[in-house]
Amino acid sequence: MPETRTRTRARKAVIPAAGLGTRFLPATKAVPKELLPVVDKPALQYIVEEAAASGLTDVLLVTGRGKSSMVDHFDRKLDLEQTLAESGKDDLLDAIRRPCDLAAIHTSRQPEPLGLGHAVLCAAAHVGNQPFAVMLGDDLIDERDPLLPRMLDLQADTGGIVVGLIEVPREQTKLYGIATAKPTEQEDVVAISELVEKPDPADAPSNLAVIGRYVLPGEIFDVIARTQPGRGGEIQLTDAMATMANEGTPVHGVLFSGRRYDTGDRQSYLRAVVKLAADRDDLGPDFRDWLKSYVDSGFNSTFDSGAGSAG
Ligand code: G1P
């Protein structure tokens, strides 16, 4: 890999957010799943904060029917700002202004839910022929363990595809895109020769799973456009990346071992909320005390120490 970077670093992030959120019904009947709070911030805000912290201040949300409130979250709300300013609630004023200062938010529509690959294809006109990041809203990466900047730098070096990878237990390969990979000179980077979408554990070539962070070259759009429906009858991003790997595009994975919170189903969402709340400087001390006592009570539903009621 060349030492000097000769290519452009991606500047745009694409967030596929057209899904119906069926795993969280009825909560998601009228509220987009991306706006469900993880502690006190919508899941989507964490993702846009990560994009901005990685230097990506042009963010495209690929949205669908009934999801326009997602975009409102990133607009100013002047009447509320005025009320908060007049009552001296500066912390809350900062909190509602923060999402507006992160990035320029654009949207594109995915008219039908035809798969992740298809959602990414809906970004083609906005992105053009440049490298770009794809960030899936179900994966929150802890800001103390940044992954995306490393991936963006690597993509600028190779000009190819870079994905985030984690090791998963074998039985979980059917939940992820799985990579066939070999080590490189860089300890945290592997070279990927093949990718397969959600293989059964018995057929999985490894336990290296693609998490929801990708940096892709603009050429991927043409490849997605000729990708046939795959797993689940959907146009899969994994299949388009696999085609590019076969046709000679360099594909690398950055191995991630930092803190990550999955919010994609109810079990993992609950764990994410508990972990992030317990870790917070403001809420954490009271919440941890309460949680410890609650566990010690044997999950007795009438238990309530009363701690933390001020928050
Ligand atoms: C998608 C991708 C899969 C990837 C996963 C990461 O699946 O298709 O390859 O491993 O995201 O979260 P989904 O979780 O949307 O079913």
Short mmCIF file of C-alpha atoms and ligand atoms in Angstrom, two decimals:
data_model
loop_
_atom_site.label_atom_id
_atom_site.label_comp_id
_atom_site.label_asym_id
_atom_site.label_seq_id
_atom_site.Cartn_x
_atom_site.Cartn_y
_atom_site.Cartn_z
CA MET A 1 0.00 0.00 0.00
CA PRO A 2 1.46 3.41 -0.93
CA GLU A 3 2.66 5.61 1.92
CA THR A 4 1.49 8.85 0.34
CA ARG A 5 -2.17 9.42 -0.17
CA THR A 6 -2.90 10.31 -3.77
CA ARG A 7 -6.66 9.95 -3.86
CA THR A 8 -9.50 11.99 -2.44
CA ARG A 9 -10.81 11.11 1.00
CA ALA A 10 -14.57 10.55 1.01
CA ARG A 11 -16.56 13.60 2.08
CA LYS A 12 -20.12 12.34 2.01
CA ALA A 13 -21.99 9.90 4.23
CA VAL A 14 -25.05 7.94 3.17
CA ILE A 15 -27.42 6.66 5.86
CA PRO A 16 -30.02 4.18 4.60
CA ALA A 17 -33.10 4.97 6.69
CA ALA A 18 -36.12 3.86 4.68
CA GLY A 19 -36.86 0.72 6.71
CA LEU A 20 -40.26 0.09 8.27
CA GLY A 21 -38.90 -0.72 11.73
CA THR A 22 -41.22 -3.70 12.10
CA ARG A 23 -39.12 -5.16 14.94
CA PHE A 24 -40.20 -2.26 17.14
CA LEU A 25 -43.91 -2.10 16.40
CA PRO A 26 -46.09 -0.59 17.74
CA ALA A 27 -43.50 2.08 18.78
CA THR A 28 -42.59 2.62 15.13
CA LYS A 29 -46.14 2.91 13.83
CA ALA A 30 -45.89 6.72 13.69
CA VAL A 31 -42.28 7.34 14.80
CA PRO A 32 -39.33 6.33 12.58
CA LYS A 33 -37.18 3.72 14.30
CA GLU A 34 -34.17 6.00 13.72
CA LEU A 35 -35.74 8.52 16.12
CA LEU A 36 -36.23 6.07 19.00
CA PRO A 37 -34.25 7.45 21.93
CA VAL A 38 -31.10 5.70 23.03
CA VAL A 39 -31.08 7.20 26.55
CA ASP A 40 -32.09 10.76 25.54
CA LYS A 41 -30.85 11.11 21.97
CA PRO A 42 -32.32 9.61 18.81
CA ALA A 43 -30.25 6.73 17.44
CA LEU A 44 -29.83 8.69 14.21
CA GLN A 45 -28.19 11.62 15.99
CA TYR A 46 -25.39 9.35 17.25
CA ILE A 47 -24.73 8.32 13.64
CA VAL A 48 -24.69 11.88 12.30
CA GLU A 49 -22.41 12.91 15.19
CA GLU A 50 -20.04 10.10 14.23
CA ALA A 51 -20.11 11.22 10.58
CA ALA A 52 -19.33 14.82 11.57
CA ALA A 53 -16.56 13.74 13.96
CA SER A 54 -15.04 11.78 11.05
CA GLY A 55 -15.02 14.85 8.79
CA LEU A 56 -18.17 13.92 6.84
CA THR A 57 -20.39 16.99 6.99
CA ASP A 58 -22.50 16.15 3.95
CA VAL A 59 -25.01 13.53 5.03
CA LEU A 60 -27.62 11.94 2.80
CA LEU A 61 -30.55 10.17 4.45
CA VAL A 62 -32.19 7.63 2.16
CA THR A 63 -35.73 7.86 3.45
CA GLY A 64 -39.15 6.47 2.72
CA ARG A 65 -42.81 7.17 3.26
CA GLY A 66 -43.80 8.60 6.65
CA LYS A 67 -40.26 9.33 7.77
CA SER A 68 -39.92 13.07 7.24
CA SER A 69 -39.74 13.79 11.00
CA MET A 70 -36.20 12.38 10.81
CA VAL A 71 -35.18 15.39 8.81
CA ASP A 72 -37.02 17.81 11.13
CA HIS A 73 -34.74 16.66 13.95
CA PHE A 74 -31.82 18.36 12.19
CA ASP A 75 -33.66 21.67 11.61
CA ARG A 76 -33.74 24.63 13.96
CA LYS A 77 -36.87 24.92 16.10
CA LEU A 78 -36.98 28.65 16.72
CA ASP A 79 -40.10 28.87 18.92
CA LEU A 80 -38.75 26.24 21.32
CA GLU A 81 -35.30 27.85 21.27
CA GLN A 82 -36.86 31.16 22.28
CA THR A 83 -38.84 29.61 25.12
CA LEU A 84 -35.77 27.83 26.46
CA ALA A 85 -33.62 30.98 26.12
CA GLU A 86 -36.20 33.08 27.99
CA SER A 87 -36.37 30.62 30.83
CA GLY A 88 -32.58 30.36 31.06
CA LYS A 89 -32.45 26.65 30.18
CA ASP A 90 -29.12 26.91 28.39
CA ASP A 91 -28.28 23.21 28.57
CA LEU A 92 -31.49 22.26 26.81
CA LEU A 93 -31.02 25.08 24.32
CA ASP A 94 -27.59 23.66 23.42
CA ALA A 95 -29.06 20.17 23.22
CA ILE A 96 -31.73 21.12 20.68
CA ARG A 97 -29.35 23.25 18.61
CA ARG A 98 -26.61 20.65 18.46
CA PRO A 99 -28.15 18.42 15.75
CA CYS A 100 -28.52 21.44 13.42
CA ASP A 101 -24.82 22.29 13.54
CA LEU A 102 -23.47 18.83 12.74
CA ALA A 103 -23.83 18.46 9.00
CA ALA A 104 -25.74 19.50 5.91
CA ILE A 105 -28.58 16.99 5.74
CA HIS A 106 -29.86 15.91 2.33
CA THR A 107 -32.46 13.33 1.45
CA SER A 108 -33.18 10.90 -1.31
CA ARG A 109 -36.19 8.61 -1.48
CA GLN A 110 -36.20 4.87 -1.75
CA PRO A 111 -39.64 4.33 -3.25
CA GLU A 112 -39.78 0.60 -2.48
CA PRO A 113 -37.92 -1.53 0.09
CA LEU A 114 -35.83 -3.54 -2.38
CA GLY A 115 -32.79 -4.09 -0.16
CA LEU A 116 -29.71 -2.36 1.24
CA GLY A 117 -27.94 -2.38 -2.13
CA HIS A 118 -30.92 -0.68 -3.70
CA ALA A 119 -31.05 1.91 -0.87
CA VAL A 120 -27.40 2.75 -1.54
CA LEU A 121 -28.13 3.02 -5.26
CA CYS A 122 -30.70 5.73 -4.40
CA ALA A 123 -27.71 7.87 -3.31
CA ALA A 124 -26.04 7.75 -6.75
CA ALA A 125 -27.19 11.15 -8.01
CA HIS A 126 -26.15 12.93 -4.81
CA VAL A 127 -22.79 11.21 -4.42
CA GLY A 128 -21.66 11.11 -8.06
CA ASN A 129 -18.40 9.43 -8.93
CA GLN A 130 -16.65 9.96 -5.60
CA PRO A 131 -15.84 7.71 -2.67
CA PHE A 132 -18.41 7.84 0.13
CA ALA A 133 -19.24 6.25 3.46
CA VAL A 134 -22.31 4.14 4.19
CA MET A 135 -23.37 4.13 7.84
CA LEU A 136 -26.11 1.81 9.06
CA GLY A 137 -28.22 3.27 11.83
CA ASP A 138 -28.50 0.05 13.84
CA ASP A 139 -24.80 0.07 14.71
CA LEU A 140 -23.64 2.71 17.17
CA ILE A 141 -19.88 3.02 17.55
CA ASP A 142 -18.67 4.55 20.81
CA GLU A 143 -17.12 7.96 20.16
CA ARG A 144 -14.17 6.97 22.37
CA ASP A 145 -13.27 4.17 19.91
CA PRO A 146 -13.45 5.82 16.48
CA LEU A 147 -13.45 3.44 13.51
CA LEU A 148 -14.57 5.48 10.51
CA PRO A 149 -11.57 7.87 10.26
CA ARG A 150 -9.24 4.87 9.97
CA MET A 151 -11.48 3.38 7.26
CA LEU A 152 -11.64 6.69 5.33
CA ASP A 153 -7.84 7.03 5.37
CA LEU A 154 -7.38 3.45 4.20
CA GLN A 155 -9.89 3.91 1.37
CA ALA A 156 -8.08 7.06 0.26
CA ASP A 157 -4.88 4.99 0.09
CA THR A 158 -6.30 2.02 -1.81
CA GLY A 159 -9.11 3.57 -3.86
CA GLY A 160 -11.06 0.37 -3.25
CA ILE A 161 -13.64 -0.84 -0.75
CA VAL A 162 -13.16 -0.75 3.01
CA VAL A 163 -15.56 -2.37 5.49
CA GLY A 164 -15.63 -2.55 9.29
CA LEU A 165 -15.27 -6.08 10.64
CA ILE A 166 -15.84 -7.79 13.96
CA GLU A 167 -15.42 -11.38 15.05
CA VAL A 168 -18.73 -13.03 15.90
CA PRO A 169 -19.59 -16.41 17.41
CA ARG A 170 -20.08 -18.97 14.62
CA GLU A 171 -23.81 -19.32 15.23
CA GLN A 172 -24.26 -15.62 14.38
CA THR A 173 -22.87 -15.71 10.83
CA LYS A 174 -26.43 -15.86 9.48
CA LEU A 175 -27.00 -12.30 10.72
CA TYR A 176 -24.14 -10.65 8.82
CA GLY A 177 -22.16 -10.33 5.62
CA ILE A 178 -19.16 -12.64 6.16
CA ALA A 179 -15.67 -12.13 4.72
CA THR A 180 -12.95 -14.48 3.49
CA ALA A 181 -9.81 -12.61 4.48
CA LYS A 182 -6.08 -12.82 5.06
CA PRO A 183 -3.76 -10.68 7.16
CA THR A 184 -1.84 -7.69 5.81
CA GLU A 185 1.25 -5.87 7.11
CA GLN A 186 -1.07 -3.68 9.17
CA GLU A 187 -2.26 -5.52 12.25
CA ASP A 188 -5.80 -4.14 12.18
CA VAL A 189 -6.33 -4.56 8.41
CA VAL A 190 -7.20 -7.70 6.44
CA ALA A 191 -7.38 -8.20 2.66
CA ILE A 192 -10.76 -9.60 1.63
CA SER A 193 -11.11 -11.96 -1.33
CA GLU A 194 -14.78 -12.92 -0.96
CA LEU A 195 -17.94 -11.79 0.76
CA VAL A 196 -21.15 -13.71 1.31
CA GLU A 197 -24.45 -12.42 2.74
CA LYS A 198 -25.71 -14.15 5.90
CA PRO A 199 -24.40 -17.69 5.39
CA ASP A 200 -25.49 -20.52 7.65
CA PRO A 201 -22.79 -21.29 10.22
CA ALA A 202 -22.00 -24.58 8.46
CA ASP A 203 -21.23 -22.76 5.17
CA ALA A 204 -19.60 -19.62 6.57
CA PRO A 205 -16.03 -19.13 5.31
CA SER A 206 -15.03 -17.42 8.60
CA ASN A 207 -16.50 -15.64 11.60
CA LEU A 208 -15.45 -12.18 10.37
CA ALA A 209 -18.65 -10.17 10.10
CA VAL A 210 -19.25 -6.89 8.31
CA ILE A 211 -20.65 -4.24 10.64
CA GLY A 212 -22.58 -1.23 9.44
CA ARG A 213 -19.65 0.91 8.26
CA TYR A 214 -18.49 0.90 4.65
CA VAL A 215 -16.33 3.24 2.57
CA LEU A 216 -17.03 2.66 -1.10
CA PRO A 217 -15.75 4.00 -4.41
CA GLY A 218 -18.28 5.69 -6.72
CA GLU A 219 -17.93 2.77 -9.17
CA ILE A 220 -20.10 0.67 -6.85
CA PHE A 221 -23.26 2.33 -8.22
CA ASP A 222 -22.85 0.78 -11.68
CA VAL A 223 -22.20 -2.58 -10.09
CA ILE A 224 -25.28 -2.39 -7.84
CA ALA A 225 -27.35 -1.45 -10.89
CA ARG A 226 -26.43 -4.79 -12.46
CA THR A 227 -26.76 -6.83 -9.24
CA GLN A 228 -29.65 -9.28 -9.21
CA PRO A 229 -31.76 -9.83 -6.10
CA GLY A 230 -29.95 -12.19 -3.70
CA ARG A 231 -30.55 -13.33 -0.13
CA GLY A 232 -34.17 -12.65 0.92
CA GLY A 233 -35.03 -11.60 -2.66
CA GLU A 234 -33.30 -8.23 -1.98
CA ILE A 235 -30.59 -6.38 -3.87
CA GLN A 236 -27.67 -6.86 -1.51
CA LEU A 237 -24.76 -4.47 -1.03
CA THR A 238 -22.68 -7.49 -0.03
CA ASP A 239 -23.24 -9.08 -3.47
CA ALA A 240 -22.17 -5.89 -5.29
CA MET A 241 -19.00 -5.68 -3.16
CA ALA A 242 -18.30 -9.37 -3.83
CA THR A 243 -18.58 -8.72 -7.59
CA MET A 244 -16.10 -5.85 -7.35
CA ALA A 245 -13.69 -8.05 -5.35
CA ASN A 246 -13.91 -10.72 -8.07
CA GLU A 247 -13.32 -8.12 -10.77
CA GLY A 248 -10.11 -6.94 -9.09
CA THR A 249 -11.08 -4.00 -6.86
CA PRO A 250 -9.04 -4.06 -3.64
CA VAL A 251 -11.31 -4.83 -0.68
CA HIS A 252 -10.06 -4.42 2.88
CA GLY A 253 -11.53 -4.85 6.32
CA VAL A 254 -10.58 -2.85 9.40
CA LEU A 255 -10.88 -5.08 12.46
CA PHE A 256 -12.83 -3.31 15.15
CA SER A 257 -12.51 -4.29 18.78
CA GLY A 258 -13.91 -1.17 20.43
CA ARG A 259 -17.25 -0.48 22.03
CA ARG A 260 -20.24 -0.94 19.74
CA TYR A 261 -23.95 -0.97 20.49
CA ASP A 262 -26.42 -2.75 18.29
CA THR A 263 -29.88 -1.16 18.36
CA GLY A 264 -31.41 -3.29 15.61
CA ASP A 265 -33.65 -5.53 17.71
CA ARG A 266 -35.33 -5.24 21.08
CA GLN A 267 -32.84 -7.31 23.11
CA SER A 268 -29.76 -5.52 21.83
CA TYR A 269 -31.51 -2.14 21.98
CA LEU A 270 -32.27 -2.65 25.68
CA ARG A 271 -28.66 -3.60 26.35
CA ALA A 272 -27.43 -0.55 24.44
CA VAL A 273 -29.63 1.79 26.48
CA VAL A 274 -28.54 0.25 29.79
CA LYS A 275 -24.83 0.32 28.90
CA LEU A 276 -24.87 3.88 27.58
CA ALA A 277 -26.93 5.16 30.51
CA ALA A 278 -24.67 3.44 33.05
CA ASP A 279 -21.66 5.05 31.37
CA ARG A 280 -22.99 8.61 31.40
CA ASP A 281 -21.42 11.11 33.80
CA ASP A 282 -24.75 12.75 34.58
CA LEU A 283 -27.12 9.77 34.82
CA GLY A 284 -24.67 6.93 35.38
CA PRO A 285 -23.86 7.09 39.13
CA ASP A 286 -27.53 6.99 40.28
CA PHE A 287 -28.54 4.57 37.53
CA ARG A 288 -25.74 2.12 38.35
CA ASP A 289 -26.65 2.16 42.06
CA TRP A 290 -30.27 1.50 41.22
CA LEU A 291 -29.40 -1.22 38.71
CA LYS A 292 -27.17 -3.03 41.21
CA SER A 293 -29.88 -3.01 43.86
CA TYR A 294 -32.50 -4.09 41.32
CA VAL A 295 -30.37 -7.06 40.28
CA ASP A 296 -29.72 -7.88 43.96
CA SER A 297 -33.48 -7.79 44.59
CA GLY A 298 -33.82 -10.67 42.12
CA PHE A 299 -35.51 -8.43 39.52
CA ASN A 300 -38.40 -7.82 41.86
CA SER A 301 -40.70 -5.57 39.90
CA THR A 302 -41.94 -3.77 43.01
CA PHE A 303 -38.37 -2.76 43.86
CA ASP A 304 -37.57 0.94 43.55
CA SER A 305 -34.85 2.59 45.61
CA GLY A 306 -36.04 6.01 44.50
CA ALA A 307 -32.50 7.02 43.51
CA GLY A 308 -32.19 9.12 40.43
CA SER A 309 -35.76 10.37 40.42
CA ALA A 310 -34.48 13.93 39.89
CA GLY A 311 -33.38 13.17 36.32
C1 G1P B 1 -26.90 -5.57 6.78
C2 G1P B 1 -26.01 -6.18 5.68
C3 G1P B 1 -25.06 -7.20 6.30
C4 G1P B 1 -24.27 -6.56 7.41
C5 G1P B 1 -25.23 -5.96 8.46
C6 G1P B 1 -24.45 -5.20 9.51
O1 G1P B 1 -27.80 -6.54 7.22
O2 G1P B 1 -26.82 -6.74 4.68
O3 G1P B 1 -24.19 -7.68 5.31
O4 G1P B 1 -23.42 -7.51 8.02
O5 G1P B 1 -26.14 -5.06 7.85
O6 G1P B 1 -25.29 -4.76 10.54
P1 G1P B 1 -29.09 -6.17 8.12
O7 G1P B 1 -28.59 -6.11 9.54
O8 G1P B 1 -29.60 -4.87 7.63
O9 G1P B 1 -30.04 -7.30 7.92
#
